[in-house]
PDB file of C-alpha atoms in Angstrom:
ATOM      1  CA  UNK A  22      85.503 115.111 109.510  1.00 85.00           C
ATOM      2  CA  UNK A  23      86.763 117.759 107.096  1.00 86.00           C
ATOM      3  CA  UNK A  24      84.244 120.275 108.437  1.00 88.00           C
ATOM      4  CA  UNK A  25      85.520 119.753 111.990  1.00 88.00           C
ATOM      5  CA  UNK A  26      82.540 117.721 113.160  1.00 87.00           C
ATOM      6  CA  UNK A  27      82.990 114.423 114.970  1.00 84.00           C
ATOM      7  CA  UNK A  28      81.394 111.202 113.798  1.00 86.00           C
ATOM      8  CA  UNK A  29      81.676 107.714 115.337  1.00 85.00           C
ATOM      9  CA  UNK A  30      83.574 105.113 113.310  1.00 85.00           C
ATOM     10  CA  UNK A  31      82.634 102.115 115.442  1.00 87.00           C
ATOM     11  CA  UNK A  32      80.348 101.001 118.245  1.00 86.00           C
ATOM     12  CA  UNK A  33      81.010  98.131 120.604  1.00 88.00           C
ATOM     13  CA  UNK A  34      79.211  96.496 123.490  1.00 87.00           C
ATOM     14  CA  UNK A  35      79.490  93.446 125.689  1.00 85.00           C
ATOM     15  CA  UNK A  36      77.097  91.619 127.984  1.00 85.00           C
ATOM     16  CA  UNK A  37      78.244  91.638 131.595  1.00 85.00           C
ATOM     17  CA  UNK A  38      78.960  88.325 133.245  1.00 83.00           C
ATOM     18  CA  UNK A  39      76.973  87.253 136.298  1.00 80.00           C
ATOM     19  CA  UNK A  40      79.845  88.359 138.537  1.00 78.00           C
ATOM     20  CA  UNK A  41      80.252  91.711 136.766  1.00 80.00           C
ATOM     21  CA  UNK A  42      76.545  92.492 137.180  1.00 80.00           C
ATOM     22  CA  UNK A  43      77.121  92.542 140.942  1.00 77.00           C
ATOM     23  CA  UNK A  44      79.764  95.270 140.664  1.00 76.00           C
ATOM     24  CA  UNK A  45      78.978  98.755 142.041  1.00 76.00           C
ATOM     25  CA  UNK A  46      78.105 101.273 139.312  1.00 77.00           C
ATOM     26  CA  UNK A  47      81.486 102.971 139.599  1.00 75.00           C
ATOM     27  CA  UNK A  48      83.317  99.664 139.011  1.00 80.00           C
ATOM     28  CA  UNK A  49      81.104  98.873 136.016  1.00 84.00           C
ATOM     29  CA  UNK A  50      81.914 102.256 134.454  1.00 84.00           C
ATOM     30  CA  UNK A  51      85.640 101.691 135.052  1.00 85.00           C
ATOM     31  CA  UNK A  52      85.335  98.173 133.616  1.00 87.00           C
ATOM     32  CA  UNK A  53      83.824  99.647 130.438  1.00 88.00           C
ATOM     33  CA  UNK A  54      86.903 101.826 129.979  1.00 87.00           C
ATOM     34  CA  UNK A  55      89.321  98.929 130.436  1.00 86.00           C
ATOM     35  CA  UNK A  56      87.299  96.713 128.101  1.00 88.00           C
ATOM     36  CA  UNK A  57      87.021  99.416 125.428  1.00 90.00           C
ATOM     37  CA  UNK A  58      90.762 100.112 125.516  1.00 87.00           C
ATOM     38  CA  UNK A  59      91.430  96.403 125.013  1.00 86.00           C
ATOM     39  CA  UNK A  60      88.778  96.129 122.297  1.00 87.00           C
ATOM     40  CA  UNK A  61      90.229  99.003 120.245  1.00 89.00           C
ATOM     41  CA  UNK A  62      93.847  98.313 121.190  1.00 85.00           C
ATOM     42  CA  UNK A  63      95.091  98.313 117.599  1.00 83.00           C
ATOM     43  CA  UNK A  64      93.650 101.791 117.057  1.00 85.00           C
ATOM     44  CA  UNK A  65      94.954 103.230 120.321  1.00 85.00           C
ATOM     45  CA  UNK A  66      98.371 101.668 120.751  1.00 79.00           C
ATOM     46  CA  UNK A  67     101.275 104.177 120.567  1.00 76.00           C
ATOM     47  CA  UNK A  68      98.863 107.075 120.110  1.00 82.00           C
ATOM     48  CA  UNK A  69      97.690 109.879 122.368  1.00 84.00           C
ATOM     49  CA  UNK A  70      93.928 109.689 122.680  1.00 85.00           C
ATOM     50  CA  UNK A  71      91.154 111.425 124.576  1.00 84.00           C
ATOM     51  CA  UNK A  72      88.777 109.409 126.697  1.00 83.00           C
ATOM     52  CA  UNK A  73      85.301 110.879 127.148  1.00 84.00           C
ATOM     53  CA  UNK A  74      82.905 109.506 129.749  1.00 81.00           C
ATOM     54  CA  UNK A  75      79.536 110.689 131.001  1.00 78.00           C
ATOM     55  CA  UNK A  76      80.170 109.146 134.432  1.00 75.00           C
ATOM     56  CA  UNK A  77      81.489 112.186 136.237  1.00 70.00           C
ATOM     57  CA  UNK A  78      82.668 110.427 139.443  1.00 70.00           C
ATOM     58  CA  UNK A  79      85.231 108.557 137.335  1.00 72.00           C
ATOM     59  CA  UNK A  80      87.510 111.518 136.461  1.00 71.00           C
ATOM     60  CA  UNK A  81      86.858 113.013 139.893  1.00 65.00           C
ATOM     61  CA  UNK A  82      88.096 109.884 141.662  1.00 64.00           C
ATOM     62  CA  UNK A  83      90.769 108.501 139.361  1.00 65.00           C
ATOM     63  CA  UNK A  84      92.430 111.628 138.006  1.00 59.00           C
ATOM     64  CA  UNK A  85      90.946 114.791 139.497  1.00 49.00           C
ATOM     65  CA  UNK A  86      93.735 117.062 138.237  1.00 55.00           C
ATOM     66  CA  UNK A  87      95.298 115.321 135.250  1.00 49.00           C
ATOM     67  CA  UNK A  88      93.719 116.592 132.109  1.00 44.00           C
ATOM     68  CA  UNK A  89      90.580 114.482 131.959  1.00 40.00           C
ATOM     69  CA  UNK A  90      87.741 116.791 130.870  1.00 42.00           C
ATOM     70  CA  UNK A  91      84.828 116.867 133.282  1.00 44.00           C
ATOM     71  CA  UNK A  92      82.325 118.257 130.765  1.00 44.00           C
ATOM     72  CA  UNK A  93      79.847 115.482 129.926  1.00 50.00           C
ATOM     73  CA  UNK A  94      77.285 117.494 127.989  1.00 47.00           C
ATOM     74  CA  UNK A  95      78.627 116.587 124.542  1.00 50.00           C
ATOM     75  CA  UNK A  96      78.997 112.849 124.999  1.00 52.00           C
ATOM     76  CA  UNK A  97      75.788 112.138 123.073  1.00 48.00           C
ATOM     77  CA  UNK A  98      77.329 109.694 120.569  1.00 52.00           C
ATOM     78  CA  UNK A  99      78.125 107.149 123.260  1.00 54.00           C
ATOM     79  CA  UNK A 100      75.408 108.108 125.702  1.00 50.00           C
ATOM     80  CA  UNK A 101      72.683 107.281 123.182  1.00 47.00           C
ATOM     81  CA  UNK A 102      73.585 103.612 123.616  1.00 48.00           C
ATOM     82  CA  UNK A 103      72.303 103.686 127.185  1.00 49.00           C
ATOM     83  CA  UNK A 104      69.557 106.298 127.000  1.00 46.00           C
ATOM     84  CA  UNK A 105      67.883 108.379 124.338  1.00 45.00           C
ATOM     85  CA  UNK A 106      68.694 112.066 124.865  1.00 41.00           C
ATOM     86  CA  UNK A 107      66.537 115.025 124.054  1.00 42.00           C
ATOM     87  CA  UNK A 108      69.170 117.617 123.090  1.00 41.00           C
ATOM     88  CA  UNK A 109      66.867 120.421 124.163  1.00 45.00           C
ATOM     89  CA  UNK A 110      66.890 119.065 127.715  1.00 37.00           C
ATOM     90  CA  UNK A 111      70.647 118.710 128.222  1.00 36.00           C
ATOM     91  CA  UNK A 112      71.163 122.240 129.490  1.00 39.00           C
ATOM     92  CA  UNK A 113      68.187 122.022 131.828  1.00 37.00           C
ATOM     93  CA  UNK A 114      69.349 118.724 133.287  1.00 36.00           C
ATOM     94  CA  UNK A 115      72.899 119.941 133.881  1.00 40.00           C
ATOM     95  CA  UNK A 116      71.678 123.168 135.466  1.00 43.00           C
ATOM     96  CA  UNK A 117      70.097 121.139 138.239  1.00 49.00           C
ATOM     97  CA  UNK A 118      72.221 118.083 139.109  1.00 51.00           C
ATOM     98  CA  UNK A 119      74.759 116.182 137.083  1.00 54.00           C
ATOM     99  CA  UNK A 120      75.833 112.614 137.847  1.00 57.00           C
ATOM    100  CA  UNK A 121      78.621 113.575 140.222  1.00 58.00           C
ATOM    101  CA  UNK A 122      76.244 115.853 142.147  1.00 60.00           C
ATOM    102  CA  UNK A 123      73.820 112.970 142.588  1.00 60.00           C
ATOM    103  CA  UNK A 124      76.705 110.709 143.602  1.00 63.00           C
ATOM    104  CA  UNK A 125      77.755 113.090 146.391  1.00 64.00           C
ATOM    105  CA  UNK A 126      74.148 113.522 147.518  1.00 66.00           C
ATOM    106  CA  UNK A 127      73.786 109.747 147.881  1.00 66.00           C
ATOM    107  CA  UNK A 128      77.016 109.642 149.875  1.00 64.00           C
ATOM    108  CA  UNK A 129      75.682 112.254 152.294  1.00 69.00           C
ATOM    109  CA  UNK A 130      72.342 110.487 152.658  1.00 67.00           C
ATOM    110  CA  UNK A 131      74.112 107.422 154.056  1.00 67.00           C
ATOM    111  CA  UNK A 132      75.922 109.334 156.797  1.00 74.00           C
ATOM    112  CA  UNK A 133      74.688 109.485 160.420  1.00 76.00           C
ATOM    113  CA  UNK A 134      73.893 113.183 159.964  1.00 79.00           C
ATOM    114  CA  UNK A 135      72.294 115.481 157.385  1.00 82.00           C
ATOM    115  CA  UNK A 136      73.832 117.596 154.605  1.00 83.00           C
ATOM    116  CA  UNK A 137      72.350 120.673 156.286  1.00 85.00           C
ATOM    117  CA  UNK A 138      74.076 119.841 159.576  1.00 88.00           C
ATOM    118  CA  UNK A 139      77.379 119.168 157.803  1.00 89.00           C
ATOM    119  CA  UNK A 140      77.106 122.494 155.971  1.00 88.00           C
ATOM    120  CA  UNK A 141      76.225 124.379 159.152  1.00 91.00           C
ATOM    121  CA  UNK A 142      79.048 122.940 161.242  1.00 92.00           C
ATOM    122  CA  UNK A 143      81.507 123.358 158.367  1.00 91.00           C
ATOM    123  CA  UNK A 144      80.757 127.059 158.147  1.00 92.00           C
ATOM    124  CA  UNK A 145      80.952 127.473 161.943  1.00 92.00           C
ATOM    125  CA  UNK A 146      84.407 125.884 162.100  1.00 93.00           C
ATOM    126  CA  UNK A 147      87.160 128.514 161.994  1.00 92.00           C
ATOM    127  CA  UNK A 148      89.425 126.726 159.507  1.00 92.00           C
ATOM    128  CA  UNK A 149      86.841 125.028 157.318  1.00 93.00           C
ATOM    129  CA  UNK A 150      84.620 128.108 157.325  1.00 92.00           C
ATOM    130  CA  UNK A 151      87.521 130.154 155.953  1.00 93.00           C
ATOM    131  CA  UNK A 152      88.033 127.629 153.148  1.00 93.00           C
ATOM    132  CA  UNK A 153      84.340 127.724 152.275  1.00 91.00           C
ATOM    133  CA  UNK A 154      84.393 131.518 152.010  1.00 91.00           C
ATOM    134  CA  UNK A 155      87.486 131.456 149.792  1.00 90.00           C
ATOM    135  CA  UNK A 156      85.918 128.924 147.428  1.00 89.00           C
ATOM    136  CA  UNK A 157      82.643 130.857 147.344  1.00 86.00           C
ATOM    137  CA  UNK A 158      84.629 133.918 146.269  1.00 86.00           C
ATOM    138  CA  UNK A 159      86.292 131.923 143.509  1.00 84.00           C
ATOM    139  CA  UNK A 160      89.733 132.086 145.131  1.00 86.00           C
ATOM    140  CA  UNK A 161      92.520 129.578 144.543  1.00 87.00           C
ATOM    141  CA  UNK A 162      93.393 127.740 147.763  1.00 90.00           C
ATOM    142  CA  UNK A 163      96.965 127.185 146.628  1.00 88.00           C
ATOM    143  CA  UNK A 164      97.571 130.923 146.265  1.00 89.00           C
ATOM    144  CA  UNK A 165      96.421 131.364 149.883  1.00 88.00           C
ATOM    145  CA  UNK A 166      99.059 128.966 151.190  1.00 89.00           C
ATOM    146  CA  UNK A 167      97.039 125.748 151.392  1.00 90.00           C
ATOM    147  CA  UNK A 168      98.771 122.498 150.503  1.00 89.00           C
ATOM    148  CA  UNK A 169      97.653 118.985 149.633  1.00 87.00           C
ATOM    149  CA  UNK A 170      95.177 117.555 150.437  1.00 89.00           C
ATOM    150  CA  UNK A 171      93.308 120.715 151.489  1.00 90.00           C
ATOM    151  CA  UNK A 172      94.221 122.470 148.250  1.00 90.00           C
ATOM    152  CA  UNK A 173      92.072 119.879 146.439  1.00 89.00           C
ATOM    153  CA  UNK A 174      88.927 120.651 148.427  1.00 91.00           C
ATOM    154  CA  UNK A 175      85.932 121.648 146.328  1.00 88.00           C
ATOM    155  CA  UNK A 176      82.616 123.166 147.294  1.00 85.00           C
ATOM    156  CA  UNK A 177      79.418 121.196 146.835  1.00 78.00           C
ATOM    157  CA  UNK A 178      76.486 123.301 147.935  1.00 72.00           C
ATOM    158  CA  UNK A 179      77.686 124.492 151.343  1.00 78.00           C
ATOM    159  CA  UNK A 180      79.722 121.351 152.021  1.00 86.00           C
ATOM    160  CA  UNK A 181      83.350 120.651 151.269  1.00 90.00           C
ATOM    161  CA  UNK A 182      84.253 117.625 149.161  1.00 88.00           C
ATOM    162  CA  UNK A 183      87.648 115.960 148.784  1.00 88.00           C
ATOM    163  CA  UNK A 184      87.660 113.882 145.569  1.00 80.00           C
ATOM    164  CA  UNK A 185      84.399 111.922 145.986  1.00 77.00           C
ATOM    165  CA  UNK A 186      84.274 112.108 149.810  1.00 85.00           C
ATOM    166  CA  UNK A 187      82.506 114.553 152.076  1.00 88.00           C
ATOM    167  CA  UNK A 188      84.769 116.530 154.414  1.00 92.00           C
ATOM    168  CA  UNK A 189      83.389 116.120 157.937  1.00 92.00           C
ATOM    169  CA  UNK A 190      83.818 119.082 160.339  1.00 93.00           C
ATOM    170  CA  UNK A 191      85.406 118.344 163.766  1.00 93.00           C
ATOM    171  CA  UNK A 192      82.139 118.576 165.707  1.00 92.00           C
ATOM    172  CA  UNK A 193      80.557 115.711 163.714  1.00 90.00           C
ATOM    173  CA  UNK A 194      83.594 113.452 163.447  1.00 90.00           C
ATOM    174  CA  UNK A 195      82.756 111.571 166.664  1.00 89.00           C
ATOM    175  CA  UNK A 196      79.312 110.585 165.322  1.00 87.00           C
ATOM    176  CA  UNK A 197      80.800 109.368 162.042  1.00 87.00           C
ATOM    177  CA  UNK A 198      83.490 107.347 163.848  1.00 88.00           C
ATOM    178  CA  UNK A 199      80.818 105.825 166.068  1.00 86.00           C
ATOM    179  CA  UNK A 200      78.858 104.784 162.995  1.00 83.00           C
ATOM    180  CA  UNK A 201      81.948 103.310 161.305  1.00 80.00           C
ATOM    181  CA  UNK A 202      82.739 101.371 164.469  1.00 80.00           C
ATOM    182  CA  UNK A 203      79.216 100.058 165.053  1.00 77.00           C
ATOM    183  CA  UNK A 204      79.858  96.645 163.454  1.00 70.00           C
ATOM    184  CA  UNK A 205      83.263  96.153 165.171  1.00 69.00           C
ATOM    185  CA  UNK A 206      84.861  95.322 161.818  1.00 70.00           C
ATOM    186  CA  UNK A 207      88.392  96.262 162.826  1.00 75.00           C
ATOM    187  CA  UNK A 208      90.838  98.828 161.461  1.00 81.00           C
ATOM    188  CA  UNK A 209      91.128  97.627 157.863  1.00 80.00           C
ATOM    189  CA  UNK A 210      87.391  97.295 157.221  1.00 78.00           C
ATOM    190  CA  UNK A 211      86.619 100.616 158.900  1.00 82.00           C
ATOM    191  CA  UNK A 212      89.191 102.372 156.724  1.00 84.00           C
ATOM    192  CA  UNK A 213      87.809 100.726 153.593  1.00 79.00           C
ATOM    193  CA  UNK A 214      84.297 101.956 154.338  1.00 79.00           C
ATOM    194  CA  UNK A 215      85.483 105.429 155.339  1.00 82.00           C
ATOM    195  CA  UNK A 216      87.370 105.887 152.062  1.00 80.00           C
ATOM    196  CA  UNK A 217      84.121 105.537 150.155  1.00 76.00           C
ATOM    197  CA  UNK A 218      82.255 108.231 152.057  1.00 81.00           C
ATOM    198  CA  UNK A 219      84.093 110.636 154.341  1.00 88.00           C
ATOM    199  CA  UNK A 220      87.377 112.465 154.841  1.00 91.00           C
ATOM    200  CA  UNK A 221      89.147 114.660 157.335  1.00 92.00           C
ATOM    201  CA  UNK A 222      92.859 115.066 158.161  1.00 91.00           C
ATOM    202  CA  UNK A 223      93.959 112.324 160.547  1.00 91.00           C
ATOM    203  CA  UNK A 224      90.974 110.075 159.797  1.00 91.00           C
ATOM    204  CA  UNK A 225      93.090 106.899 159.586  1.00 90.00           C
ATOM    205  CA  UNK A 226      94.747 107.634 162.942  1.00 91.00           C
ATOM    206  CA  UNK A 227      91.369 108.277 164.587  1.00 91.00           C
ATOM    207  CA  UNK A 228      90.063 104.953 163.255  1.00 88.00           C
ATOM    208  CA  UNK A 229      93.108 103.136 164.606  1.00 88.00           C
ATOM    209  CA  UNK A 230      92.663 104.733 168.034  1.00 88.00           C
ATOM    210  CA  UNK A 231      88.992 103.740 168.180  1.00 86.00           C
ATOM    211  CA  UNK A 232      89.700 100.144 167.176  1.00 83.00           C
ATOM    212  CA  UNK A 233      92.629  99.745 169.608  1.00 83.00           C
ATOM    213  CA  UNK A 234      90.465 100.941 172.485  1.00 84.00           C
ATOM    214  CA  UNK A 235      87.744  98.392 171.680  1.00 81.00           C
ATOM    215  CA  UNK A 236      87.922  94.905 173.228  1.00 78.00           C
ATOM    216  CA  UNK A 237      85.557  93.475 170.605  1.00 75.00           C
ATOM    217  CA  UNK A 238      87.740  94.670 167.712  1.00 72.00           C
ATOM    218  CA  UNK A 239      90.810  93.374 169.534  1.00 70.00           C
ATOM    219  CA  UNK A 240      89.447  89.832 169.434  1.00 68.00           C
ATOM    220  CA  UNK A 241      89.770  89.813 165.649  1.00 60.00           C
ATOM    221  CA  UNK A 242      93.030  91.752 165.358  1.00 61.00           C
ATOM    222  CA  UNK A 243      95.234  88.651 165.113  1.00 61.00           C
ATOM    223  CA  UNK A 244      92.874  86.363 163.229  1.00 60.00           C
ATOM    224  CA  UNK A 245      94.783  84.625 160.397  1.00 59.00           C
ATOM    225  CA  UNK A 246      94.362  86.195 156.989  1.00 56.00           C
ATOM    226  CA  UNK A 247      91.761  84.479 154.846  1.00 59.00           C
ATOM    227  CA  UNK A 248      92.942  82.455 151.877  1.00 55.00           C
ATOM    228  CA  UNK A 249      93.672  84.859 149.039  1.00 55.00           C
ATOM    229  CA  UNK A 250      94.259  82.389 146.242  1.00 56.00           C
ATOM    230  CA  UNK A 251      92.715  82.196 142.787  1.00 58.00           C
ATOM    231  CA  UNK A 252      89.067  83.198 142.539  1.00 62.00           C
ATOM    232  CA  UNK A 253      87.224  81.393 139.785  1.00 71.00           C
ATOM    233  CA  UNK A 254      85.028  83.604 137.660  1.00 77.00           C
ATOM    234  CA  UNK A 255      81.481  82.297 137.472  1.00 78.00           C
ATOM    235  CA  UNK A 256      80.877  80.528 134.099  1.00 81.00           C
ATOM    236  CA  UNK A 257      78.565  82.164 131.584  1.00 82.00           C
ATOM    237  CA  UNK A 258      76.740  78.984 130.567  1.00 83.00           C
ATOM    238  CA  UNK A 259      76.137  75.358 131.619  1.00 85.00           C
ATOM    239  CA  UNK A 260      78.928  72.855 131.050  1.00 86.00           C
ATOM    240  CA  UNK A 261      81.433  75.614 130.239  1.00 87.00           C
ATOM    241  CA  UNK A 262      83.702  74.467 133.041  1.00 89.00           C
ATOM    242  CA  UNK A 263      83.591  71.160 134.892  1.00 89.00           C
ATOM    243  CA  UNK A 264      85.399  70.036 138.033  1.00 89.00           C
ATOM    244  CA  UNK A 265      86.528  66.432 138.196  1.00 89.00           C
ATOM    245  CA  UNK A 266      87.931  64.256 140.983  1.00 86.00           C
ATOM    246  CA  UNK A 267      88.175  60.675 142.142  1.00 82.00           C
ATOM    247  CA  UNK A 268      86.118  59.434 145.044  1.00 78.00           C
ATOM    248  CA  UNK A 269      87.979  56.486 146.490  1.00 66.00           C
ATOM    249  CA  UNK A 270      84.809  54.899 147.876  1.00 61.00           C
ATOM    250  CA  UNK A 271      83.750  52.221 145.357  1.00 57.00           C
ATOM    251  CA  UNK A 272      85.998  53.691 142.649  1.00 59.00           C
ATOM    252  CA  UNK A 273      83.742  56.518 141.533  1.00 66.00           C
ATOM    253  CA  UNK A 274      84.678  59.437 139.268  1.00 69.00           C
ATOM    254  CA  UNK A 275      82.730  62.561 140.281  1.00 75.00           C
ATOM    255  CA  UNK A 276      82.207  65.336 137.745  1.00 77.00           C
ATOM    256  CA  UNK A 277      80.513  68.615 138.652  1.00 78.00           C
ATOM    257  CA  UNK A 278      79.348  71.461 136.415  1.00 77.00           C
ATOM    258  CA  UNK A 279      80.665  74.732 137.879  1.00 79.00           C
ATOM    259  CA  UNK A 280      77.692  76.618 136.411  1.00 77.00           C
ATOM    260  CA  UNK A 281      74.725  74.606 137.684  1.00 80.00           C
ATOM    261  CA  UNK A 282      76.510  72.493 140.332  1.00 82.00           C
ATOM    262  CA  UNK A 283      75.014  69.456 138.555  1.00 83.00           C
ATOM    263  CA  UNK A 284      76.826  66.289 139.644  1.00 86.00           C
ATOM    264  CA  UNK A 285      77.564  63.251 137.474  1.00 86.00           C
ATOM    265  CA  UNK A 286      78.985  60.098 139.073  1.00 86.00           C
ATOM    266  CA  UNK A 287      80.689  57.444 136.976  1.00 84.00           C
ATOM    267  CA  UNK A 288      81.775  54.095 138.424  1.00 83.00           C
ATOM    268  CA  UNK A 289      85.122  53.133 136.884  1.00 81.00           C
ATOM    269  CA  UNK A 290      87.345  50.062 137.207  1.00 81.00           C
ATOM    270  CA  UNK A 291      90.415  52.108 138.166  1.00 81.00           C
ATOM    271  CA  UNK A 292      91.856  55.593 138.562  1.00 81.00           C
ATOM    272  CA  UNK A 293      93.832  55.379 135.344  1.00 85.00           C
ATOM    273  CA  UNK A 294      93.769  57.993 132.597  1.00 88.00           C
ATOM    274  CA  UNK A 295      92.080  55.522 130.256  1.00 89.00           C
ATOM    275  CA  UNK A 296      89.205  54.974 132.705  1.00 86.00           C
ATOM    276  CA  UNK A 297      88.813  58.727 133.161  1.00 87.00           C
ATOM    277  CA  UNK A 298      88.803  59.319 129.401  1.00 90.00           C
ATOM    278  CA  UNK A 299      86.082  56.677 128.906  1.00 89.00           C
ATOM    279  CA  UNK A 300      83.945  58.321 131.616  1.00 87.00           C
ATOM    280  CA  UNK A 301      84.336  61.769 130.071  1.00 89.00           C
ATOM    281  CA  UNK A 302      83.613  60.448 126.565  1.00 89.00           C
ATOM    282  CA  UNK A 303      80.221  59.211 127.760  1.00 88.00           C
ATOM    283  CA  UNK A 304      79.409  62.599 129.297  1.00 87.00           C
ATOM    284  CA  UNK A 305      80.640  64.637 126.322  1.00 88.00           C
ATOM    285  CA  UNK A 306      78.560  62.527 123.945  1.00 87.00           C
ATOM    286  CA  UNK A 307      75.487  63.441 126.026  1.00 86.00           C
ATOM    287  CA  UNK A 308      76.149  67.059 126.997  1.00 86.00           C
ATOM    288  CA  UNK A 309      78.743  68.198 124.474  1.00 86.00           C
ATOM    289  CA  UNK A 310      82.392  69.067 125.016  1.00 85.00           C
ATOM    290  CA  UNK A 311      83.338  71.445 127.787  1.00 88.00           C
ATOM    291  CA  UNK A 312      85.778  74.383 127.536  1.00 87.00           C
ATOM    292  CA  UNK A 313      87.711  73.896 130.778  1.00 89.00           C
ATOM    293  CA  UNK A 314      88.393  70.880 132.974  1.00 90.00           C
ATOM    294  CA  UNK A 315      89.593  71.544 136.534  1.00 89.00           C
ATOM    295  CA  UNK A 316      91.218  68.761 138.528  1.00 88.00           C
ATOM    296  CA  UNK A 317      93.818  68.146 141.217  1.00 84.00           C
ATOM    297  CA  UNK A 318      97.274  66.814 140.476  1.00 77.00           C
ATOM    298  CA  UNK A 319      96.313  63.157 140.508  1.00 80.00           C
ATOM    299  CA  UNK A 320      98.241  60.855 138.168  1.00 81.00           C
ATOM    300  CA  UNK A 321      95.154  60.075 136.110  1.00 82.00           C
ATOM    301  CA  UNK A 322      94.606  63.778 135.427  1.00 87.00           C
ATOM    302  CA  UNK A 323      98.200  64.930 134.905  1.00 85.00           C
ATOM    303  CA  UNK A 324      99.419  62.214 132.555  1.00 89.00           C
ATOM    304  CA  UNK A 325     100.447  62.939 128.964  1.00 89.00           C
ATOM    305  CA  UNK A 326      97.688  60.583 127.755  1.00 91.00           C
ATOM    306  CA  UNK A 327      94.957  62.591 129.513  1.00 90.00           C
ATOM    307  CA  UNK A 328      96.407  65.942 128.373  1.00 89.00           C
ATOM    308  CA  UNK A 329      96.608  64.724 124.772  1.00 90.00           C
ATOM    309  CA  UNK A 330      92.971  63.619 124.963  1.00 90.00           C
ATOM    310  CA  UNK A 331      91.804  67.032 126.183  1.00 89.00           C
ATOM    311  CA  UNK A 332      93.878  68.823 123.559  1.00 88.00           C
ATOM    312  CA  UNK A 333      92.499  66.617 120.803  1.00 88.00           C
ATOM    313  CA  UNK A 334      88.856  67.406 121.636  1.00 86.00           C
ATOM    314  CA  UNK A 335      89.562  71.127 122.072  1.00 86.00           C
ATOM    315  CA  UNK A 336      89.382  71.498 125.870  1.00 87.00           C
TER     316      UNK A 336
END
């Protein structure tokens, strides 16, 4: 505004799909950013813009050092959509724990040790203890000769944190590796889990060594990769997408709703496009037209006649 104050010009929201509701909170927050950028594309395109989020793990994880502000105290315009804020309480809340603090605390609570033990062993370690003392004194690690990734360490309480992960001191690394290896998931799965929670230099190599030395993990090392083809998003409502196929036994056309798994069976005189169209016409007159029809590459489904029919009714 002319007086320098900021005012919202638009609000937007979207209901999450059934699949999206199963996302972890971090993924949901990231999804909101992607969706908002697409929603307001015409405003943002070819412009520099500032993105403000109250989900502090997001800038910490995605761009810890690239100009994304980490101050979330003034994001009241957007935050009101999810919770009513008492402006007198903002300072008090932030003085205790902000969202990123709580995120790190939850990470520590899931480890096979305690935050107090991590802090104690970190301070006892010669190298990590030195880093802790430098950060406590407000020193810049880069100016003391540290390089990436150590230069990006931050202090959370008495523990060191790298991005969103807790830095585990050498004395506790064996316990953490043992916990990661407990389910015998193999190298890839162990690394995936580790990257959510913990960090130390050489972690990937240590995981590989543990898995290679394990007979149980070795059994699954050469298992063929699972099919990684198209994953259908779950429909938002009944009859939004149907799957159709021929069942050669007694000339039956089987139609299934992808939403409810409801099955309709139509006996037809042949597998021609005309017979399929007649069967679908009966269903659409009862349940309404669908949005998407999924079929294999059978002649009755891939013919110009069948495609013209679907186009004509708006499928």
